[in-house]
Amino acid sequence: MDYPIARRPGFDPPAEFASLRVDAPVCPVSLRHGQQAHLVTRYDDVRAVLRDHDRFSSDPSTPGFPQLRPVVDRKAAPGSFLVTDPPEHTRYRRMVTGEFTVRRMEALRIEVQRITDERLAALRSGPRPADLVSAFALPVPSDVICLLLGVPVADQEFFSTRSRAHLDRSLSAERVRAALDELHAYLADLIRARRLDPRDDLISRLVREPGLTDEEAVGMAVLLLVGGHETTANSIALSVLALQREPAAWEALVAAPDLVDNAVEELLRFLSPVHHGVVRAVAGEATVGGTVLAAGEGVIASLFAANRDPAAFPDPDRLDLRRDARAHLAFGSGVHQCVGQLLARLEMRVALRALVTHLPTLRPAVPFEDVEFKFDAPIYGLRSLPITW
């Protein structure tokens, strides 16, 4: 079986996932570069892989590391804690964890609300139909991460286009590498400027960390910048479309906006935007789902398949806004669980609450069949969503 498995427009995972969970929960698959790996689809197995950083490595230099991107990663980029193992991962992660605490997110709520209100006001005052993606879902988290990092909002278009190219798996390795090089060069210039003229932003605080090189700071900034807006932007747009496909769900939030917080957890479970999964290399013999894996083999832990596992979530293919879905794996699990998950939740809650409160008659301006989904990216989403009200 080739992986990734082709998807159909909509919100459900490929149908193969359901049968794999039953018949082949650890299934051999072939990847784009001719590699072989094992696809893991059951909730308990996926969670176990993600939480065992001793036997499952995130480092691309570990033999067997599955390569899903057009660019083959031979080693971890300096500072990129997403693809490093402890103790290096622990060192990097410690530098940013304090930026994303519950207390810091509560302090940031006012700014997130301000940005959301401003973007929504601009959307409402503009022409109809409007594109929810370019006018709201993408700018809100982009503005927020710019504010946090200290990136000028005026440069949002530059980093957004490079970020999307970096994540577009339909592009050639050369185009992906060029986009990433431009992003690195931009952030390297910004980091040098902050060393000379520190401000009250995350990058300024990063460069004050003892022993952190400019190269490491660039790697961390790239990860935070790309991860800090792409996943949330896609989640907001997908959530709106999913709710519109279930009119009773949208109306339930319009009638009771306080339901939004719980709805966000269910939407994250139901949509699982990191739809290609999380890759690991087997660093030491391990047994997963009854299958013995040897060191040097590769594993793809499917967050999407795990979040639709009926053993973890009864009737998993139904969007139930009152479900207790907090145990979902949309943000991963273990030491590599998304460092910005509290920020993503805050942005989604504020954005959806604003939409159902101030734009209750929102509806798609095109038939569902004409909505363009992003299939060739590790983060599932929409290229655009024309709406009216």
Short mmCIF file of C-alpha atoms in Angstrom, two decimals:
data_model
loop_
_atom_site.label_atom_id
_atom_site.label_comp_id
_atom_site.label_asym_id
_atom_site.label_seq_id
_atom_site.Cartn_x
_atom_site.Cartn_y
_atom_site.Cartn_z
CA MET A 1 0.00 0.00 0.00
CA ASP A 2 1.25 3.48 -0.92
CA TYR A 3 1.22 6.24 1.67
CA PRO A 4 -0.17 8.85 2.09
CA ILE A 5 -3.51 7.31 1.13
CA ALA A 6 -5.55 9.46 -1.26
CA ARG A 7 -8.42 11.42 0.32
CA ARG A 8 -11.78 12.51 -0.97
CA PRO A 9 -13.09 16.07 -0.43
CA GLY A 10 -14.66 16.39 2.98
CA PHE A 11 -13.82 15.62 6.57
CA ASP A 12 -13.58 11.85 6.83
CA PRO A 13 -10.32 9.90 6.71
CA PRO A 14 -9.72 7.49 3.83
CA ALA A 15 -12.02 4.50 4.18
CA GLU A 16 -8.99 2.20 4.34
CA PHE A 17 -8.23 3.39 7.88
CA ALA A 18 -11.31 1.69 9.34
CA SER A 19 -10.42 -1.71 7.87
CA LEU A 20 -6.75 -1.32 8.78
CA ARG A 21 -7.61 -0.74 12.44
CA VAL A 22 -9.38 -4.09 12.45
CA ASP A 23 -7.29 -6.25 10.11
CA ALA A 24 -3.82 -4.66 10.01
CA PRO A 25 -3.34 -2.09 12.77
CA VAL A 26 0.40 -2.02 12.01
CA CYS A 27 0.48 -2.11 8.23
CA PRO A 28 3.51 -2.02 5.89
CA VAL A 29 3.35 0.96 3.50
CA SER A 30 5.53 2.37 0.70
CA LEU A 31 6.60 6.03 0.80
CA ARG A 32 7.45 8.56 -1.92
CA HIS A 33 11.22 8.00 -1.86
CA GLY A 34 10.94 4.21 -2.13
CA GLN A 35 11.11 3.71 1.63
CA GLN A 36 9.10 1.16 3.57
CA ALA A 37 7.46 1.98 6.91
CA HIS A 38 4.65 0.79 9.20
CA LEU A 39 1.35 2.69 9.46
CA VAL A 40 -0.18 2.58 12.96
CA THR A 41 -3.92 3.30 13.14
CA ARG A 42 -5.33 2.30 16.56
CA TYR A 43 -5.70 4.97 19.24
CA ASP A 44 -3.90 3.04 22.00
CA ASP A 45 -1.04 2.07 19.68
CA VAL A 46 -0.60 5.58 18.29
CA ARG A 47 -0.56 7.05 21.79
CA ALA A 48 1.96 4.44 22.96
CA VAL A 49 4.33 5.21 20.05
CA LEU A 50 4.13 8.96 20.66
CA ARG A 51 4.82 8.61 24.37
CA ASP A 52 7.82 6.26 24.05
CA HIS A 53 10.73 8.53 23.08
CA ASP A 54 13.28 5.93 24.13
CA ARG A 55 12.37 3.41 21.43
CA PHE A 56 10.86 5.76 18.84
CA SER A 57 13.10 8.55 17.59
CA SER A 58 12.07 11.88 16.04
CA ASP A 59 15.54 12.52 14.63
CA PRO A 60 15.83 12.21 10.81
CA SER A 61 19.39 10.90 11.15
CA THR A 62 18.12 7.77 12.95
CA PRO A 63 18.12 4.79 10.53
CA GLY A 64 14.65 4.06 9.19
CA PHE A 65 13.24 7.56 9.72
CA PRO A 66 10.25 7.84 7.32
CA GLN A 67 10.62 10.61 4.74
CA LEU A 68 7.26 12.09 3.69
CA ARG A 69 8.49 15.47 2.45
CA PRO A 70 9.83 16.24 -1.05
CA VAL A 71 13.08 17.31 0.63
CA VAL A 72 14.89 14.40 2.28
CA ASP A 73 15.97 15.35 5.80
CA ARG A 74 19.29 13.69 6.56
CA LYS A 75 19.66 15.32 9.97
CA ALA A 76 17.75 17.54 12.34
CA ALA A 77 17.99 21.27 11.61
CA PRO A 78 19.61 23.13 14.52
CA GLY A 79 16.94 24.39 16.90
CA SER A 80 14.11 22.41 15.34
CA PHE A 81 12.87 20.66 18.47
CA LEU A 82 10.13 18.91 16.50
CA VAL A 83 12.76 16.59 15.03
CA THR A 84 15.17 16.14 17.92
CA ASP A 85 15.26 13.67 20.78
CA PRO A 86 16.02 14.26 24.46
CA PRO A 87 18.24 15.64 25.87
CA GLU A 88 18.62 18.14 22.99
CA HIS A 89 14.85 18.33 22.60
CA THR A 90 14.50 19.02 26.32
CA ARG A 91 17.01 21.88 26.10
CA TYR A 92 15.22 23.56 23.18
CA ARG A 93 11.72 22.99 24.49
CA ARG A 94 12.58 24.50 27.88
CA MET A 95 13.41 27.77 26.14
CA VAL A 96 9.89 28.23 24.74
CA THR A 97 7.58 26.38 27.14
CA GLY A 98 7.22 29.43 29.35
CA GLU A 99 5.89 31.43 26.40
CA PHE A 100 2.83 29.18 26.07
CA THR A 101 1.61 28.63 29.64
CA VAL A 102 -2.01 28.97 30.73
CA ARG A 103 -1.13 32.24 32.45
CA ARG A 104 0.54 33.68 29.35
CA MET A 105 -2.38 32.66 27.16
CA GLU A 106 -4.85 34.36 29.48
CA ALA A 107 -2.75 37.51 29.30
CA LEU A 108 -2.75 37.23 25.51
CA ARG A 109 -6.51 36.75 25.24
CA ILE A 110 -7.18 40.50 24.96
CA GLU A 111 -4.83 40.79 21.98
CA VAL A 112 -6.27 37.69 20.30
CA GLN A 113 -9.75 39.16 20.74
CA ARG A 114 -8.64 42.52 19.34
CA ILE A 115 -7.04 40.94 16.28
CA THR A 116 -10.07 38.72 15.71
CA ASP A 117 -12.50 41.64 16.00
CA GLU A 118 -10.46 43.78 13.61
CA ARG A 119 -10.20 41.06 11.00
CA LEU A 120 -13.89 40.22 11.29
CA ALA A 121 -14.89 43.88 11.01
CA ALA A 122 -12.82 44.21 7.82
CA LEU A 123 -14.42 41.07 6.40
CA ARG A 124 -17.95 42.27 7.20
CA SER A 125 -17.37 45.69 5.68
CA GLY A 126 -15.90 44.29 2.47
CA PRO A 127 -17.54 42.85 -0.64
CA ARG A 128 -19.61 39.69 -0.72
CA PRO A 129 -18.85 36.93 -1.25
CA ALA A 130 -15.69 37.07 0.84
CA ASP A 131 -13.00 34.44 1.19
CA LEU A 132 -13.02 33.26 4.79
CA VAL A 133 -9.51 31.79 4.43
CA SER A 134 -7.65 34.84 3.13
CA ALA A 135 -9.74 37.43 4.99
CA PHE A 136 -10.06 35.78 8.40
CA ALA A 137 -8.92 32.21 9.07
CA LEU A 138 -5.33 32.79 7.91
CA PRO A 139 -4.76 36.41 9.05
CA VAL A 140 -5.94 35.92 12.65
CA PRO A 141 -3.34 33.32 13.72
CA SER A 142 -0.75 34.96 11.45
CA ASP A 143 -1.23 38.32 13.19
CA VAL A 144 -1.04 36.63 16.59
CA ILE A 145 2.19 34.74 15.87
CA CYS A 146 3.71 37.90 14.36
CA LEU A 147 2.87 39.70 17.60
CA LEU A 148 4.38 36.95 19.74
CA LEU A 149 7.58 36.51 17.76
CA GLY A 150 8.11 40.16 16.94
CA VAL A 151 7.73 39.70 13.17
CA PRO A 152 6.37 42.82 11.43
CA VAL A 153 2.79 42.20 10.36
CA ALA A 154 3.66 43.95 7.09
CA ASP A 155 5.80 40.91 6.23
CA GLN A 156 2.93 38.47 6.75
CA GLU A 157 2.45 37.82 3.03
CA PHE A 158 6.14 36.98 2.63
CA PHE A 159 6.32 34.39 5.39
CA SER A 160 2.87 33.01 4.67
CA THR A 161 3.65 32.16 1.05
CA ARG A 162 7.02 30.62 1.98
CA SER A 163 5.43 28.68 4.81
CA ARG A 164 2.80 27.21 2.52
CA ALA A 165 5.38 26.27 -0.09
CA HIS A 166 7.45 24.61 2.63
CA LEU A 167 4.43 22.44 3.52
CA ASP A 168 3.19 21.77 -0.03
CA ARG A 169 4.09 18.19 -0.88
CA SER A 170 3.04 18.60 -4.49
CA LEU A 171 6.01 20.89 -5.17
CA SER A 172 9.47 19.81 -6.25
CA ALA A 173 12.26 19.48 -3.72
CA GLU A 174 13.97 22.48 -5.34
CA ARG A 175 10.98 24.80 -4.83
CA VAL A 176 10.49 23.62 -1.26
CA ARG A 177 14.16 24.15 -0.47
CA ALA A 178 14.12 27.63 -2.05
CA ALA A 179 11.10 28.68 0.04
CA LEU A 180 12.73 27.39 3.21
CA ASP A 181 16.03 29.12 2.41
CA GLU A 182 14.23 32.44 1.94
CA LEU A 183 12.41 31.99 5.24
CA HIS A 184 15.68 31.15 7.01
CA ALA A 185 17.42 34.20 5.55
CA TYR A 186 14.58 36.50 6.60
CA LEU A 187 14.57 35.21 10.17
CA ALA A 188 18.37 35.27 10.41
CA ASP A 189 18.26 38.99 9.59
CA LEU A 190 15.52 39.54 12.18
CA ILE A 191 17.45 37.63 14.85
CA ARG A 192 20.60 39.67 14.22
CA ALA A 193 18.52 42.84 14.51
CA ARG A 194 17.03 41.69 17.84
CA ARG A 195 20.47 40.94 19.26
CA LEU A 196 21.38 44.57 18.58
CA ASP A 197 18.01 46.06 19.53
CA PRO A 198 16.00 43.75 21.86
CA ARG A 199 12.25 44.26 22.20
CA ASP A 200 9.44 42.70 24.19
CA ASP A 201 8.95 39.68 21.95
CA LEU A 202 9.74 35.97 21.87
CA ILE A 203 12.66 36.26 19.46
CA SER A 204 14.33 38.87 21.67
CA ARG A 205 13.96 36.58 24.65
CA LEU A 206 15.23 33.59 22.67
CA VAL A 207 18.46 35.29 21.63
CA ARG A 208 19.23 36.03 25.27
CA GLU A 209 19.30 32.31 26.06
CA PRO A 210 22.86 31.29 27.08
CA GLY A 211 24.61 29.21 24.44
CA LEU A 212 21.88 29.46 21.80
CA THR A 213 23.45 30.10 18.40
CA ASP A 214 21.87 32.22 15.68
CA GLU A 215 21.43 29.06 13.60
CA GLU A 216 19.53 27.36 16.42
CA ALA A 217 17.42 30.47 17.00
CA VAL A 218 16.50 30.51 13.30
CA GLY A 219 15.45 26.85 13.43
CA MET A 220 13.25 27.46 16.46
CA ALA A 221 11.75 30.60 14.94
CA VAL A 222 10.91 28.79 11.68
CA LEU A 223 9.17 26.02 13.59
CA LEU A 224 7.16 28.47 15.71
CA LEU A 225 6.29 30.72 12.80
CA VAL A 226 5.12 27.96 10.47
CA GLY A 227 3.49 25.84 13.15
CA GLY A 228 2.04 28.90 14.84
CA HIS A 229 -0.35 29.83 12.09
CA GLU A 230 -0.74 27.10 9.46
CA THR A 231 -2.45 24.49 11.63
CA THR A 232 -4.78 26.96 13.33
CA ALA A 233 -5.68 28.73 10.10
CA ASN A 234 -6.66 25.45 8.47
CA SER A 235 -8.54 24.32 11.59
CA ILE A 236 -10.65 27.49 11.68
CA ALA A 237 -11.64 27.27 8.03
CA LEU A 238 -12.32 23.53 8.16
CA SER A 239 -14.36 23.95 11.33
CA VAL A 240 -16.62 26.54 9.74
CA LEU A 241 -17.23 24.37 6.70
CA ALA A 242 -17.85 21.27 8.82
CA LEU A 243 -20.35 23.18 10.95
CA GLN A 244 -22.07 24.48 7.83
CA ARG A 245 -22.42 20.94 6.54
CA GLU A 246 -24.26 20.16 9.79
CA PRO A 247 -26.67 23.12 10.01
CA ALA A 248 -27.99 21.99 13.39
CA ALA A 249 -24.44 22.17 14.77
CA TRP A 250 -23.91 25.74 13.51
CA GLU A 251 -27.29 26.79 14.87
CA ALA A 252 -26.51 25.19 18.22
CA LEU A 253 -23.44 27.43 18.56
CA VAL A 254 -25.36 30.49 17.40
CA ALA A 255 -27.95 29.79 20.08
CA ALA A 256 -25.38 28.95 22.79
CA PRO A 257 -21.91 30.46 22.09
CA ASP A 258 -20.70 29.09 25.43
CA LEU A 259 -20.73 25.66 23.77
CA VAL A 260 -17.80 26.78 21.57
CA ASP A 261 -15.07 25.72 24.02
CA ASN A 262 -16.25 22.11 24.08
CA ALA A 263 -17.02 22.20 20.36
CA VAL A 264 -13.41 23.12 19.59
CA GLU A 265 -12.15 19.88 21.17
CA GLU A 266 -14.63 17.83 19.17
CA LEU A 267 -13.77 19.67 15.97
CA LEU A 268 -10.06 19.03 16.54
CA ARG A 269 -10.78 15.32 17.03
CA PHE A 270 -13.17 15.12 14.09
CA LEU A 271 -10.98 17.07 11.65
CA SER A 272 -7.46 16.05 12.80
CA PRO A 273 -5.78 18.56 10.45
CA VAL A 274 -2.31 16.94 10.77
CA HIS A 275 -3.76 14.24 8.55
CA HIS A 276 -0.61 12.51 7.27
CA GLY A 277 0.45 11.60 10.79
CA VAL A 278 3.63 11.76 12.85
CA VAL A 279 6.75 9.88 11.80
CA ARG A 280 9.20 8.04 14.02
CA ALA A 281 12.21 5.77 13.55
CA VAL A 282 12.42 2.63 15.67
CA ALA A 283 15.53 3.11 17.83
CA GLY A 284 15.17 -0.10 19.81
CA GLU A 285 13.08 -3.25 19.35
CA ALA A 286 9.43 -2.57 20.21
CA THR A 287 6.11 -4.36 19.98
CA VAL A 288 3.18 -2.32 18.67
CA GLY A 289 -0.27 -3.82 18.22
CA GLY A 290 1.20 -7.30 18.47
CA THR A 291 3.77 -6.60 15.74
CA VAL A 292 7.46 -6.75 16.62
CA LEU A 293 9.39 -3.84 15.11
CA ALA A 294 13.17 -3.90 14.84
CA ALA A 295 15.56 -1.00 15.20
CA GLY A 296 16.00 0.74 11.87
CA GLU A 297 12.38 0.42 10.79
CA GLY A 298 10.04 3.39 10.34
CA VAL A 299 6.64 4.15 11.85
CA ILE A 300 3.87 6.55 10.85
CA ALA A 301 1.47 7.18 13.72
CA SER A 302 -1.84 8.32 12.21
CA LEU A 303 -3.46 10.92 14.45
CA PHE A 304 -6.46 10.98 12.14
CA ALA A 305 -7.05 7.23 12.31
CA ALA A 306 -6.57 7.25 16.09
CA ASN A 307 -9.09 10.06 16.56
CA ARG A 308 -11.69 8.09 14.60
CA ASP A 309 -11.09 4.85 16.53
CA PRO A 310 -14.44 3.63 17.90
CA ALA A 311 -12.60 1.98 20.80
CA ALA A 312 -11.66 5.48 22.01
CA PHE A 313 -14.61 7.54 20.74
CA PRO A 314 -17.98 5.82 20.27
CA ASP A 315 -19.67 6.64 16.96
CA PRO A 316 -16.47 8.44 15.92
CA ASP A 317 -17.59 9.56 12.46
CA ARG A 318 -20.37 11.70 13.93
CA LEU A 319 -19.65 15.33 14.82
CA ASP A 320 -21.05 15.69 18.34
CA LEU A 321 -20.37 19.12 19.81
CA ARG A 322 -21.29 17.93 23.31
CA ARG A 323 -18.92 14.96 23.27
CA ASP A 324 -16.06 14.92 25.78
CA ALA A 325 -13.26 14.75 23.21
CA ARG A 326 -10.45 16.14 25.34
CA ALA A 327 -8.44 12.91 25.04
CA HIS A 328 -8.02 13.43 21.28
CA LEU A 329 -4.55 13.25 19.75
CA ALA A 330 -4.83 16.17 17.30
CA PHE A 331 -1.86 17.83 19.04
CA GLY A 332 0.06 14.58 19.44
CA SER A 333 1.10 13.20 22.81
CA GLY A 334 4.21 12.74 24.91
CA VAL A 335 7.23 15.05 25.03
CA HIS A 336 6.60 16.24 21.47
CA GLN A 337 3.00 17.26 22.06
CA CYS A 338 2.45 20.60 20.31
CA VAL A 339 3.99 23.36 22.44
CA GLY A 340 1.47 25.87 21.07
CA GLN A 341 -1.67 23.83 21.73
CA LEU A 342 -3.06 26.30 24.29
CA LEU A 343 -2.60 29.15 21.84
CA ALA A 344 -4.28 27.19 19.04
CA ARG A 345 -7.22 26.42 21.30
CA LEU A 346 -7.50 30.06 22.34
CA GLU A 347 -7.46 31.30 18.75
CA MET A 348 -10.03 28.75 17.60
CA ARG A 349 -12.35 29.50 20.52
CA VAL A 350 -12.18 33.25 20.04
CA ALA A 351 -12.53 33.03 16.25
CA LEU A 352 -15.51 30.64 16.25
CA ARG A 353 -17.28 32.50 19.04
CA ALA A 354 -16.88 35.77 17.11
CA LEU A 355 -18.26 34.21 13.92
CA VAL A 356 -21.35 32.63 15.47
CA THR A 357 -22.03 35.80 17.49
CA HIS A 358 -21.45 38.49 14.88
CA LEU A 359 -22.00 36.58 11.64
CA PRO A 360 -24.75 34.09 12.55
CA THR A 361 -26.18 33.99 9.01
CA LEU A 362 -22.82 33.04 7.48
CA ARG A 363 -23.09 30.43 4.74
CA PRO A 364 -20.89 29.14 1.92
CA ALA A 365 -21.28 31.07 -1.32
CA VAL A 366 -20.38 28.08 -3.50
CA PRO A 367 -21.62 24.47 -3.61
CA PHE A 368 -19.68 22.07 -1.41
CA GLU A 369 -18.46 20.29 -4.54
CA ASP A 370 -16.65 23.48 -5.61
CA VAL A 371 -14.71 23.95 -2.38
CA GLU A 372 -11.01 23.31 -3.00
CA PHE A 373 -9.34 21.19 -0.33
CA LYS A 374 -5.59 20.96 0.25
CA PHE A 375 -4.67 17.31 -0.18
CA ASP A 376 -0.94 17.66 -0.87
CA ALA A 377 0.09 19.09 2.48
CA PRO A 378 0.77 17.56 5.88
CA ILE A 379 -1.84 19.92 7.33
CA TYR A 380 -5.27 19.44 5.77
CA GLY A 381 -7.26 22.52 4.98
CA LEU A 382 -8.98 24.68 2.39
CA ARG A 383 -7.37 26.82 -0.29
CA SER A 384 -10.32 29.18 -0.08
CA LEU A 385 -13.88 29.28 1.26
CA PRO A 386 -16.16 31.86 -0.39
CA ILE A 387 -18.85 32.91 2.10
CA THR A 388 -21.77 35.30 2.28
CA TRP A 389 -24.29 36.30 4.97
#
